[in-house]
PDB file of C-alpha atoms in Angstrom:
ATOM      1  CA  MET L   1       0.000   0.000   0.000  1.00  0.00           C
ATOM      2  CA  LEU L   2       0.984   3.662   0.017  1.00  0.00           C
ATOM      3  CA  THR L   3       2.300   5.078   3.243  1.00  0.00           C
ATOM      4  CA  GLU L   4       1.023   8.288   4.789  1.00  0.00           C
ATOM      5  CA  SER L   5       3.869  10.159   3.103  1.00  0.00           C
ATOM      6  CA  GLY L   6       2.772   8.836  -0.291  1.00  0.00           C
ATOM      7  CA  ASN L   7       5.656   6.402  -0.690  1.00  0.00           C
ATOM      8  CA  LEU L   8       5.268   2.786  -1.671  1.00  0.00           C
ATOM      9  CA  MET L   9       6.130  -0.009   0.718  1.00  0.00           C
ATOM     10  CA  LYS L  10       9.628  -1.465   0.577  1.00  0.00           C
ATOM     11  CA  PHE L  11       9.645  -3.539  -2.588  1.00  0.00           C
ATOM     12  CA  GLY L  12      12.542  -5.637  -3.797  1.00  0.00           C
ATOM     13  CA  LEU L  13      13.795  -8.837  -5.375  1.00  0.00           C
ATOM     14  CA  HIS L  14      15.475 -12.069  -4.525  1.00  0.00           C
ATOM     15  CA  MET L  15      18.906 -11.131  -5.879  1.00  0.00           C
ATOM     16  CA  PRO L  16      20.859 -13.798  -7.791  1.00  0.00           C
ATOM     17  CA  LEU L  17      24.369 -14.755  -6.741  1.00  0.00           C
ATOM     18  CA  LYS L  18      25.524 -14.772 -10.359  1.00  0.00           C
ATOM     19  CA  GLY L  19      27.074 -11.536 -11.549  1.00  0.00           C
ATOM     20  CA  GLY L  20      28.613 -10.394  -8.278  1.00  0.00           C
ATOM     21  CA  PHE L  21      27.255  -8.625  -5.220  1.00  0.00           C
ATOM     22  CA  ALA L  22      28.222  -5.048  -6.118  1.00  0.00           C
ATOM     23  CA  PRO L  23      26.916  -5.057  -9.726  1.00  0.00           C
ATOM     24  CA  ASN L  24      23.665  -6.675  -8.618  1.00  0.00           C
ATOM     25  CA  ILE L  25      23.175  -4.124  -5.834  1.00  0.00           C
ATOM     26  CA  LYS L  26      23.673  -1.267  -8.284  1.00  0.00           C
ATOM     27  CA  ARG L  27      21.246  -2.851 -10.738  1.00  0.00           C
ATOM     28  CA  ALA L  28      18.636  -3.386  -8.018  1.00  0.00           C
ATOM     29  CA  ALA L  29      18.965   0.220  -6.877  1.00  0.00           C
ATOM     30  CA  ALA L  30      18.523   1.417 -10.460  1.00  0.00           C
ATOM     31  CA  LEU L  31      15.284  -0.579 -10.588  1.00  0.00           C
ATOM     32  CA  GLY L  32      14.072   1.223  -7.465  1.00  0.00           C
ATOM     33  CA  CYS L  33      14.495  -1.659  -5.019  1.00  0.00           C
ATOM     34  CA  ARG L  34      14.460  -0.623  -1.366  1.00  0.00           C
ATOM     35  CA  THR L  35      15.043  -4.113   0.010  1.00  0.00           C
ATOM     36  CA  LEU L  36      16.662  -7.335  -1.248  1.00  0.00           C
ATOM     37  CA  GLN L  37      16.802 -11.010  -0.427  1.00  0.00           C
ATOM     38  CA  ILE L  38      19.798 -13.274  -1.074  1.00  0.00           C
ATOM     39  CA  PHE L  39      21.071 -16.749  -0.371  1.00  0.00           C
ATOM     40  CA  PRO L  40      24.206 -16.661   1.817  1.00  0.00           C
ATOM     41  CA  GLY L  41      25.756 -19.326  -0.418  1.00  0.00           C
ATOM     42  CA  ASN L  42      24.783 -22.279  -2.574  1.00  0.00           C
ATOM     43  CA  PRO L  43      21.159 -23.061  -1.529  1.00  0.00           C
ATOM     44  CA  THR L  44      21.705 -26.789  -2.125  1.00  0.00           C
ATOM     45  CA  ALA L  45      24.990 -27.139  -0.209  1.00  0.00           C
ATOM     46  CA  TRP L  46      25.695 -27.883   3.443  1.00  0.00           C
ATOM     47  CA  ARG L  47      28.575 -25.433   3.738  1.00  0.00           C
ATOM     48  CA  LEU L  48      28.692 -21.662   3.406  1.00  0.00           C
ATOM     49  CA  PRO L  49      31.766 -19.897   2.038  1.00  0.00           C
ATOM     50  CA  ASP L  50      34.254 -18.951   4.738  1.00  0.00           C
ATOM     51  CA  PRO L  51      33.294 -15.615   6.342  1.00  0.00           C
ATOM     52  CA  GLN L  52      35.259 -12.586   5.175  1.00  0.00           C
ATOM     53  CA  PRO L  53      34.587  -9.709   7.596  1.00  0.00           C
ATOM     54  CA  GLU L  54      36.228  -7.075   5.384  1.00  0.00           C
ATOM     55  CA  GLU L  55      34.133  -8.110   2.388  1.00  0.00           C
ATOM     56  CA  PHE L  56      30.982  -8.120   4.503  1.00  0.00           C
ATOM     57  CA  ALA L  57      31.793  -4.622   5.755  1.00  0.00           C
ATOM     58  CA  LYS L  58      32.103  -3.472   2.137  1.00  0.00           C
ATOM     59  CA  ARG L  59      28.750  -5.031   1.342  1.00  0.00           C
ATOM     60  CA  ARG L  60      27.111  -3.279   4.268  1.00  0.00           C
ATOM     61  CA  ARG L  61      28.513   0.055   3.098  1.00  0.00           C
ATOM     62  CA  LEU L  62      27.275  -0.629  -0.429  1.00  0.00           C
ATOM     63  CA  LEU L  63      23.779  -1.412   0.816  1.00  0.00           C
ATOM     64  CA  ALA L  64      23.745   1.774   2.894  1.00  0.00           C
ATOM     65  CA  GLU L  65      25.036   3.822  -0.030  1.00  0.00           C
ATOM     66  CA  HIS L  66      22.147   2.651  -2.203  1.00  0.00           C
ATOM     67  CA  ARG L  67      19.611   2.897   0.648  1.00  0.00           C
ATOM     68  CA  ILE L  68      18.672  -0.762   0.465  1.00  0.00           C
ATOM     69  CA  ASP L  69      17.427  -1.863   3.869  1.00  0.00           C
ATOM     70  CA  PRO L  70      16.713  -4.429   5.069  1.00  0.00           C
ATOM     71  CA  LEU L  71      18.764  -7.162   3.465  1.00  0.00           C
ATOM     72  CA  ILE L  72      17.007 -10.493   3.972  1.00  0.00           C
ATOM     73  CA  ILE L  73      18.779 -13.846   4.014  1.00  0.00           C
ATOM     74  CA  HIS L  74      17.032 -16.954   2.698  1.00  0.00           C
ATOM     75  CA  ALA L  75      18.274 -20.170   4.299  1.00  0.00           C
ATOM     76  CA  ALA L  76      19.357 -23.132   2.192  1.00  0.00           C
ATOM     77  CA  TYR L  77      16.669 -25.472   0.905  1.00  0.00           C
ATOM     78  CA  LEU L  78      18.415 -28.436   2.543  1.00  0.00           C
ATOM     79  CA  VAL L  79      17.569 -27.350   6.074  1.00  0.00           C
ATOM     80  CA  ASN L  80      14.988 -29.548   7.809  1.00  0.00           C
ATOM     81  CA  MET L  81      14.788 -28.983  11.538  1.00  0.00           C
ATOM     82  CA  SER L  82      12.145 -31.665  11.956  1.00  0.00           C
ATOM     83  CA  SER L  83      14.184 -34.492  10.413  1.00  0.00           C
ATOM     84  CA  ALA L  84      14.169 -37.865  12.186  1.00  0.00           C
ATOM     85  CA  ASN L  85      17.630 -38.556  10.771  1.00  0.00           C
ATOM     86  CA  GLU L  86      20.038 -37.472  13.507  1.00  0.00           C
ATOM     87  CA  LEU L  87      22.876 -36.638  11.112  1.00  0.00           C
ATOM     88  CA  PHE L  88      20.566 -34.643   8.838  1.00  0.00           C
ATOM     89  CA  LEU L  89      19.129 -32.780  11.822  1.00  0.00           C
ATOM     90  CA  GLU L  90      22.609 -32.025  13.145  1.00  0.00           C
ATOM     91  CA  ARG L  91      23.696 -30.697   9.758  1.00  0.00           C
ATOM     92  CA  SER L  92      20.540 -28.601   9.509  1.00  0.00           C
ATOM     93  CA  CYS L  93      21.119 -27.025  12.913  1.00  0.00           C
ATOM     94  CA  ARG L  94      24.757 -26.311  12.141  1.00  0.00           C
ATOM     95  CA  LEU L  95      23.921 -24.727   8.791  1.00  0.00           C
ATOM     96  CA  MET L  96      21.202 -22.589  10.380  1.00  0.00           C
ATOM     97  CA  GLN L  97      23.635 -21.405  13.052  1.00  0.00           C
ATOM     98  CA  GLU L  98      26.127 -20.409  10.350  1.00  0.00           C
ATOM     99  CA  THR L  99      23.340 -18.711   8.397  1.00  0.00           C
ATOM    100  CA  MET L 100      22.194 -16.675  11.396  1.00  0.00           C
ATOM    101  CA  GLU L 101      25.790 -15.634  12.089  1.00  0.00           C
ATOM    102  CA  ARG L 102      26.263 -14.673   8.444  1.00  0.00           C
ATOM    103  CA  ALA L 103      23.116 -12.551   8.607  1.00  0.00           C
ATOM    104  CA  ALA L 104      24.494 -10.724  11.649  1.00  0.00           C
ATOM    105  CA  LEU L 105      27.752  -9.973   9.814  1.00  0.00           C
ATOM    106  CA  LEU L 106      25.785  -8.546   6.880  1.00  0.00           C
ATOM    107  CA  GLY L 107      23.460  -6.519   9.093  1.00  0.00           C
ATOM    108  CA  ALA L 108      20.441  -8.534   7.925  1.00  0.00           C
ATOM    109  CA  PRO L 109      17.652  -8.615  10.538  1.00  0.00           C
ATOM    110  CA  PHE L 110      15.763 -11.581   9.040  1.00  0.00           C
ATOM    111  CA  VAL L 111      16.534 -15.117   7.926  1.00  0.00           C
ATOM    112  CA  VAL L 112      13.703 -16.821   6.021  1.00  0.00           C
ATOM    113  CA  MET L 113      13.413 -20.605   6.349  1.00  0.00           C
ATOM    114  CA  HIS L 114      11.004 -23.220   5.026  1.00  0.00           C
ATOM    115  CA  VAL L 115       9.390 -25.110   7.888  1.00  0.00           C
ATOM    116  CA  GLY L 116      10.409 -28.541   6.583  1.00  0.00           C
ATOM    117  CA  ASN L 117       8.752 -31.958   6.631  1.00  0.00           C
ATOM    118  CA  HIS L 118       8.103 -34.774   9.063  1.00  0.00           C
ATOM    119  CA  GLY L 119       9.448 -37.528   6.814  1.00  0.00           C
ATOM    120  CA  GLY L 120       6.415 -39.764   7.170  1.00  0.00           C
ATOM    121  CA  ARG L 121       6.361 -39.910  10.979  1.00  0.00           C
ATOM    122  CA  GLY L 122       3.168 -37.907  11.233  1.00  0.00           C
ATOM    123  CA  PHE L 123       2.303 -34.224  11.502  1.00  0.00           C
ATOM    124  CA  ASP L 124       2.140 -34.029  15.304  1.00  0.00           C
ATOM    125  CA  THR L 125       5.472 -35.812  15.787  1.00  0.00           C
ATOM    126  CA  GLY L 126       7.147 -33.612  13.196  1.00  0.00           C
ATOM    127  CA  MET L 127       5.768 -30.429  14.720  1.00  0.00           C
ATOM    128  CA  GLU L 128       6.873 -31.451  18.195  1.00  0.00           C
ATOM    129  CA  LEU L 129      10.431 -32.108  17.023  1.00  0.00           C
ATOM    130  CA  PHE L 130      10.503 -28.878  15.027  1.00  0.00           C
ATOM    131  CA  ILE L 131       9.392 -26.781  17.999  1.00  0.00           C
ATOM    132  CA  THR L 132      11.773 -28.547  20.394  1.00  0.00           C
ATOM    133  CA  THR L 133      14.676 -28.080  17.984  1.00  0.00           C
ATOM    134  CA  LEU L 134      13.940 -24.396  17.419  1.00  0.00           C
ATOM    135  CA  ALA L 135      13.546 -23.730  21.139  1.00  0.00           C
ATOM    136  CA  ARG L 136      16.982 -25.223  21.748  1.00  0.00           C
ATOM    137  CA  GLU L 137      18.824 -23.753  18.781  1.00  0.00           C
ATOM    138  CA  MET L 138      17.540 -20.184  19.064  1.00  0.00           C
ATOM    139  CA  GLN L 139      19.395 -19.829  22.360  1.00  0.00           C
ATOM    140  CA  ASN L 140      22.643 -19.785  20.338  1.00  0.00           C
ATOM    141  CA  TRP L 141      21.653 -17.322  17.633  1.00  0.00           C
ATOM    142  CA  PRO L 142      23.207 -13.846  17.510  1.00  0.00           C
ATOM    143  CA  SER L 143      21.078 -11.007  18.827  1.00  0.00           C
ATOM    144  CA  GLY L 144      19.435  -8.722  16.311  1.00  0.00           C
ATOM    145  CA  VAL L 145      18.559 -11.502  13.857  1.00  0.00           C
ATOM    146  CA  SER L 146      15.109 -13.112  13.732  1.00  0.00           C
ATOM    147  CA  LEU L 147      14.022 -16.278  11.980  1.00  0.00           C
ATOM    148  CA  LEU L 148      10.971 -16.018   9.718  1.00  0.00           C
ATOM    149  CA  LEU L 149       9.093 -19.251   9.048  1.00  0.00           C
ATOM    150  CA  GLU L 150       7.780 -19.308   5.493  1.00  0.00           C
ATOM    151  CA  ASN L 151       4.403 -20.915   4.892  1.00  0.00           C
ATOM    152  CA  THR L 152       4.730 -23.899   2.571  1.00  0.00           C
ATOM    153  CA  ALA L 153       2.685 -25.316  -0.290  1.00  0.00           C
ATOM    154  CA  GLY L 154       1.594 -28.106   2.046  1.00  0.00           C
ATOM    155  CA  GLY L 155       0.759 -31.654   1.055  1.00  0.00           C
ATOM    156  CA  GLY L 156       2.495 -34.941   1.780  1.00  0.00           C
ATOM    157  CA  SER L 157       4.799 -34.757   4.786  1.00  0.00           C
ATOM    158  CA  SER L 158       5.192 -30.971   4.550  1.00  0.00           C
ATOM    159  CA  LEU L 159       4.831 -28.861   7.695  1.00  0.00           C
ATOM    160  CA  GLY L 160       3.752 -25.223   7.805  1.00  0.00           C
ATOM    161  CA  GLY L 161       1.180 -25.295   5.027  1.00  0.00           C
ATOM    162  CA  SER L 162      -1.603 -23.893   7.202  1.00  0.00           C
ATOM    163  CA  PHE L 163      -1.667 -20.553   8.968  1.00  0.00           C
ATOM    164  CA  ALA L 164      -2.923 -22.336  12.079  1.00  0.00           C
ATOM    165  CA  SER L 165       0.201 -24.514  12.188  1.00  0.00           C
ATOM    166  CA  LEU L 166       2.437 -21.449  11.986  1.00  0.00           C
ATOM    167  CA  GLY L 167       0.465 -19.832  14.786  1.00  0.00           C
ATOM    168  CA  HIS L 168       0.874 -22.990  16.852  1.00  0.00           C
ATOM    169  CA  ILE L 169       4.658 -22.846  16.445  1.00  0.00           C
ATOM    170  CA  LEU L 170       4.821 -19.191  17.493  1.00  0.00           C
ATOM    171  CA  GLY L 171       2.539 -19.843  20.443  1.00  0.00           C
ATOM    172  CA  ALA L 172       4.647 -22.768  21.626  1.00  0.00           C
ATOM    173  CA  LEU L 173       7.873 -20.741  21.406  1.00  0.00           C
ATOM    174  CA  GLY L 174       6.392 -17.741  23.212  1.00  0.00           C
ATOM    175  CA  PRO L 175       6.116 -14.022  22.409  1.00  0.00           C
ATOM    176  CA  ALA L 176       9.757 -13.268  23.218  1.00  0.00           C
ATOM    177  CA  ALA L 177      11.165 -15.791  20.728  1.00  0.00           C
ATOM    178  CA  PRO L 178      13.113 -14.236  17.823  1.00  0.00           C
ATOM    179  CA  VAL L 179      10.790 -15.983  15.385  1.00  0.00           C
ATOM    180  CA  GLY L 180       8.126 -14.635  13.044  1.00  0.00           C
ATOM    181  CA  ILE L 181       6.441 -15.407   9.741  1.00  0.00           C
ATOM    182  CA  CYS L 182       7.157 -14.849   6.054  1.00  0.00           C
ATOM    183  CA  LEU L 183       3.928 -14.925   4.028  1.00  0.00           C
ATOM    184  CA  ASP L 184       4.351 -16.394   0.529  1.00  0.00           C
ATOM    185  CA  THR L 185       1.326 -15.790  -1.705  1.00  0.00           C
ATOM    186  CA  ALA L 186       2.099 -18.612  -4.156  1.00  0.00           C
ATOM    187  CA  HIS L 187       2.571 -21.121  -1.344  1.00  0.00           C
ATOM    188  CA  ALA L 188      -0.694 -20.035   0.275  1.00  0.00           C
ATOM    189  CA  TRP L 189      -2.510 -20.599  -3.022  1.00  0.00           C
ATOM    190  CA  ALA L 190      -0.880 -24.018  -3.485  1.00  0.00           C
ATOM    191  CA  ALA L 191      -1.895 -24.956   0.064  1.00  0.00           C
ATOM    192  CA  GLY L 192      -5.525 -24.173  -0.754  1.00  0.00           C
ATOM    193  CA  TYR L 193      -6.105 -20.593   0.398  1.00  0.00           C
ATOM    194  CA  ASP L 194      -8.472 -18.642  -1.843  1.00  0.00           C
ATOM    195  CA  PHE L 195      -6.502 -15.763  -3.310  1.00  0.00           C
ATOM    196  CA  ALA L 196      -8.668 -15.755  -6.459  1.00  0.00           C
ATOM    197  CA  SER L 197     -10.877 -12.828  -5.449  1.00  0.00           C
ATOM    198  CA  VAL L 198     -11.153  -9.885  -3.088  1.00  0.00           C
ATOM    199  CA  GLU L 199     -13.586 -11.812  -0.900  1.00  0.00           C
ATOM    200  CA  GLY L 200     -11.398 -14.899  -0.889  1.00  0.00           C
ATOM    201  CA  ILE L 201      -8.240 -13.095   0.093  1.00  0.00           C
ATOM    202  CA  ARG L 202     -10.065 -11.209   2.845  1.00  0.00           C
ATOM    203  CA  ALA L 203     -11.292 -14.497   4.292  1.00  0.00           C
ATOM    204  CA  SER L 204      -7.790 -15.951   4.015  1.00  0.00           C
ATOM    205  CA  MET L 205      -6.238 -12.938   5.707  1.00  0.00           C
ATOM    206  CA  GLU L 206      -8.796 -13.137   8.494  1.00  0.00           C
ATOM    207  CA  GLU L 207      -7.698 -16.729   9.058  1.00  0.00           C
ATOM    208  CA  LEU L 208      -4.048 -15.654   9.016  1.00  0.00           C
ATOM    209  CA  PHE L 209      -4.581 -12.892  11.566  1.00  0.00           C
ATOM    210  CA  ASP L 210      -6.575 -15.236  13.787  1.00  0.00           C
ATOM    211  CA  ALA L 211      -3.472 -17.436  13.939  1.00  0.00           C
ATOM    212  CA  VAL L 212      -0.643 -14.897  13.738  1.00  0.00           C
ATOM    213  CA  LYS L 213      -0.598 -11.275  14.857  1.00  0.00           C
ATOM    214  CA  MET L 214       0.263  -8.816  12.113  1.00  0.00           C
ATOM    215  CA  ASP L 215       3.364  -7.626  13.963  1.00  0.00           C
ATOM    216  CA  ARG L 216       4.824 -11.152  13.760  1.00  0.00           C
ATOM    217  CA  ILE L 217       4.814 -11.049   9.942  1.00  0.00           C
ATOM    218  CA  GLY L 218       8.232  -9.758   8.929  1.00  0.00           C
ATOM    219  CA  VAL L 219       8.291 -10.253   5.143  1.00  0.00           C
ATOM    220  CA  ILE L 220       5.877 -10.907   2.291  1.00  0.00           C
ATOM    221  CA  HIS L 221       6.927 -12.936  -0.751  1.00  0.00           C
ATOM    222  CA  ALA L 222       4.702 -11.606  -3.549  1.00  0.00           C
ATOM    223  CA  ASN L 223       4.607 -14.390  -6.145  1.00  0.00           C
ATOM    224  CA  ASN L 224       2.015 -15.523  -8.630  1.00  0.00           C
ATOM    225  CA  ILE L 225       1.480 -19.177  -9.513  1.00  0.00           C
ATOM    226  CA  ASN L 226       0.250 -21.253 -12.465  1.00  0.00           C
ATOM    227  CA  SER L 227      -0.765 -24.501 -10.741  1.00  0.00           C
ATOM    228  CA  PRO L 228      -4.370 -25.117  -9.590  1.00  0.00           C
ATOM    229  CA  ARG L 229      -5.278 -23.957  -6.097  1.00  0.00           C
ATOM    230  CA  GLY L 230      -4.850 -26.545  -3.368  1.00  0.00           C
ATOM    231  CA  LYS L 231      -2.775 -28.969  -5.459  1.00  0.00           C
ATOM    232  CA  HIS L 232       0.392 -28.381  -3.380  1.00  0.00           C
ATOM    233  CA  ARG L 233       2.508 -27.622  -6.456  1.00  0.00           C
ATOM    234  CA  ASP L 234       4.825 -24.638  -6.059  1.00  0.00           C
ATOM    235  CA  ARG L 235       5.153 -23.090  -9.533  1.00  0.00           C
ATOM    236  CA  HIS L 236       5.970 -19.378  -9.335  1.00  0.00           C
ATOM    237  CA  MET L 237       4.889 -17.109 -12.184  1.00  0.00           C
ATOM    238  CA  HIS L 238       5.259 -13.473 -13.191  1.00  0.00           C
ATOM    239  CA  LEU L 239       2.850 -11.257 -11.289  1.00  0.00           C
ATOM    240  CA  ARG L 240       0.486 -10.577 -14.196  1.00  0.00           C
ATOM    241  CA  GLU L 241       0.662 -14.078 -15.717  1.00  0.00           C
ATOM    242  CA  GLY L 242      -0.492 -16.413 -12.944  1.00  0.00           C
ATOM    243  CA  LEU L 243      -3.824 -17.401 -11.438  1.00  0.00           C
ATOM    244  CA  ILE L 244      -3.846 -14.824  -8.612  1.00  0.00           C
ATOM    245  CA  PRO L 245      -5.533 -11.722 -10.094  1.00  0.00           C
ATOM    246  CA  PRO L 246      -4.346  -8.123  -9.680  1.00  0.00           C
ATOM    247  CA  GLU L 247      -7.283  -7.224  -7.437  1.00  0.00           C
ATOM    248  CA  ALA L 248      -6.288  -9.956  -4.978  1.00  0.00           C
ATOM    249  CA  PHE L 249      -2.732  -8.631  -4.738  1.00  0.00           C
ATOM    250  CA  ALA L 250      -4.169  -5.119  -4.375  1.00  0.00           C
ATOM    251  CA  THR L 251      -6.371  -6.261  -1.499  1.00  0.00           C
ATOM    252  CA  LEU L 252      -3.433  -7.937   0.218  1.00  0.00           C
ATOM    253  CA  LEU L 253      -1.374  -4.759  -0.060  1.00  0.00           C
ATOM    254  CA  SER L 254      -4.277  -2.586   1.133  1.00  0.00           C
ATOM    255  CA  TYR L 255      -4.000  -3.877   4.703  1.00  0.00           C
ATOM    256  CA  PRO L 256      -2.382  -1.481   7.221  1.00  0.00           C
ATOM    257  CA  TRP L 257       1.051  -3.069   7.061  1.00  0.00           C
ATOM    258  CA  PRO L 258       4.024  -1.214   8.551  1.00  0.00           C
ATOM    259  CA  GLU L 259       5.503   1.070   5.925  1.00  0.00           C
ATOM    260  CA  ASP L 260       8.899  -0.600   6.319  1.00  0.00           C
ATOM    261  CA  LEU L 261       7.543  -4.116   5.681  1.00  0.00           C
ATOM    262  CA  PRO L 262       9.677  -5.745   2.953  1.00  0.00           C
ATOM    263  CA  VAL L 263       7.802  -7.224  -0.011  1.00  0.00           C
ATOM    264  CA  ILE L 264      10.046  -9.502  -2.054  1.00  0.00           C
ATOM    265  CA  LEU L 265       9.550 -10.888  -5.559  1.00  0.00           C
ATOM    266  CA  GLU L 266      10.680 -14.453  -6.250  1.00  0.00           C
ATOM    267  CA  THR L 267       9.298 -14.508  -9.778  1.00  0.00           C
ATOM    268  CA  PRO L 268      10.902 -16.436 -12.669  1.00  0.00           C
ATOM    269  CA  GLU L 269      13.919 -15.199 -14.590  1.00  0.00           C
ATOM    270  CA  ILE L 270      15.311 -13.036 -11.794  1.00  0.00           C
ATOM    271  CA  GLY L 271      18.159 -10.977 -13.207  1.00  0.00           C
ATOM    272  CA  SER L 272      16.426 -10.389 -16.546  1.00  0.00           C
ATOM    273  CA  HIS L 273      14.164  -7.694 -18.006  1.00  0.00           C
ATOM    274  CA  TRP L 274      11.306  -9.371 -16.132  1.00  0.00           C
ATOM    275  CA  ASP L 275      12.473  -7.786 -12.884  1.00  0.00           C
ATOM    276  CA  GLU L 276      11.442  -4.319 -14.030  1.00  0.00           C
ATOM    277  CA  ILE L 277       8.124  -5.636 -15.370  1.00  0.00           C
ATOM    278  CA  ASN L 278       7.268  -7.450 -12.147  1.00  0.00           C
ATOM    279  CA  LEU L 279       8.337  -4.567  -9.918  1.00  0.00           C
ATOM    280  CA  GLU L 280       6.146  -2.175 -11.873  1.00  0.00           C
ATOM    281  CA  ALA L 281       3.255  -4.625 -11.576  1.00  0.00           C
ATOM    282  CA  LEU L 282       3.779  -4.758  -7.811  1.00  0.00           C
ATOM    283  CA  ARG L 283       3.802  -0.970  -7.580  1.00  0.00           C
ATOM    284  CA  SER L 284       0.643  -0.836  -9.669  1.00  0.00           C
ATOM    285  CA  PHE L 285      -1.070  -3.317  -7.356  1.00  0.00           C
ATOM    286  CA  ALA L 286      -0.021  -1.218  -4.368  1.00  0.00           C
ATOM    287  CA  ARG L 287      -1.584   1.875  -5.914  1.00  0.00           C
ATOM    288  CA  MET L 288      -4.758  -0.114  -6.571  1.00  0.00           C
ATOM    289  CA  GLY L 289      -4.728  -1.242  -2.953  1.00  0.00           C
ATOM    290  CA  ALA L 290      -4.298   2.304  -1.700  1.00  0.00           C
ATOM    291  CA  ALA L 291      -7.261   3.458  -3.798  1.00  0.00           C
ATOM    292  CA  GLN L 292      -9.277   0.499  -2.560  1.00  0.00           C
ATOM    293  CA  ARG L 293      -8.469   1.326   1.040  1.00  0.00           C
ATOM    294  CA  GLY L 294      -9.203   5.005   0.498  1.00  0.00           C
ATOM    295  CA  GLY L 295     -12.620   4.140  -0.893  1.00  0.00           C
ATOM    296  CA  GLU L 296     -13.396   1.943   2.095  1.00  0.00           C
ATOM    297  CA  ASP L 297     -12.273   4.653   4.516  1.00  0.00           C
ATOM    298  CA  GLY L 298     -14.547   7.113   2.742  1.00  0.00           C
ATOM    299  CA  LYS L 299     -17.542   4.856   3.334  1.00  0.00           C
ATOM    300  CA  SER L 300     -16.908   4.529   7.072  1.00  0.00           C
TER     301      SER L 300
END
């Protein structure tokens, strides 16, 4: 939505690793990005590159120079903190610790992580292990960095596909835990939430806010999708080319979110001309949302 000063929310991209950090930052700034998301390393590897404090300091200065804030870190896809395999769980915890420390070095306040899966042992067992693992591991994380649990497409042994399950995790960890939520629109659609209309998204958001307070939502991933709703298939699409219509995105953005809430695109072909197209679509949806909200305020 538009803020009181008339500025758009903080929109940005998931920035590719290819091409180098500095050139990609400059390109993102030229596109008008005010926030960015990156992987700290190879998203399918267990090890991060060795930390280089001087290089990280340069990156922080570059981000500040181009007024890109916050930087968001996306954890590796391998991480599963509800795995029954002890070695896999140990590796996941170690990689998350390294990721949180890397975020602190880069001045990134958020690390986004997929909730994971129970591996066939049952939802309740998987959730219990996930919560127990998080409660233990978060004691070792650096201060100033919060973990954001991203809602998943659901299905099979996946955890975190429902807003209620995310709310359960936050409730079990307590209000002081450095843990919040990242809302992914494509994943919500794949999990079965009705983002096909204004009425549908309002009902879905009511369910979300019943489970999770708005102030616990740290990031939105604004993605469209081309797979049928509720089929648990995560197929991101360009914002104007998927099944979620513009008016649904506009309604989502019309809610009274904090003006510094990051909204990140994870649309296809990141790093191409599509970035500008998708960013402009997002800005257009935000203007639609502001007009929608203004009309509602005028009726009250």
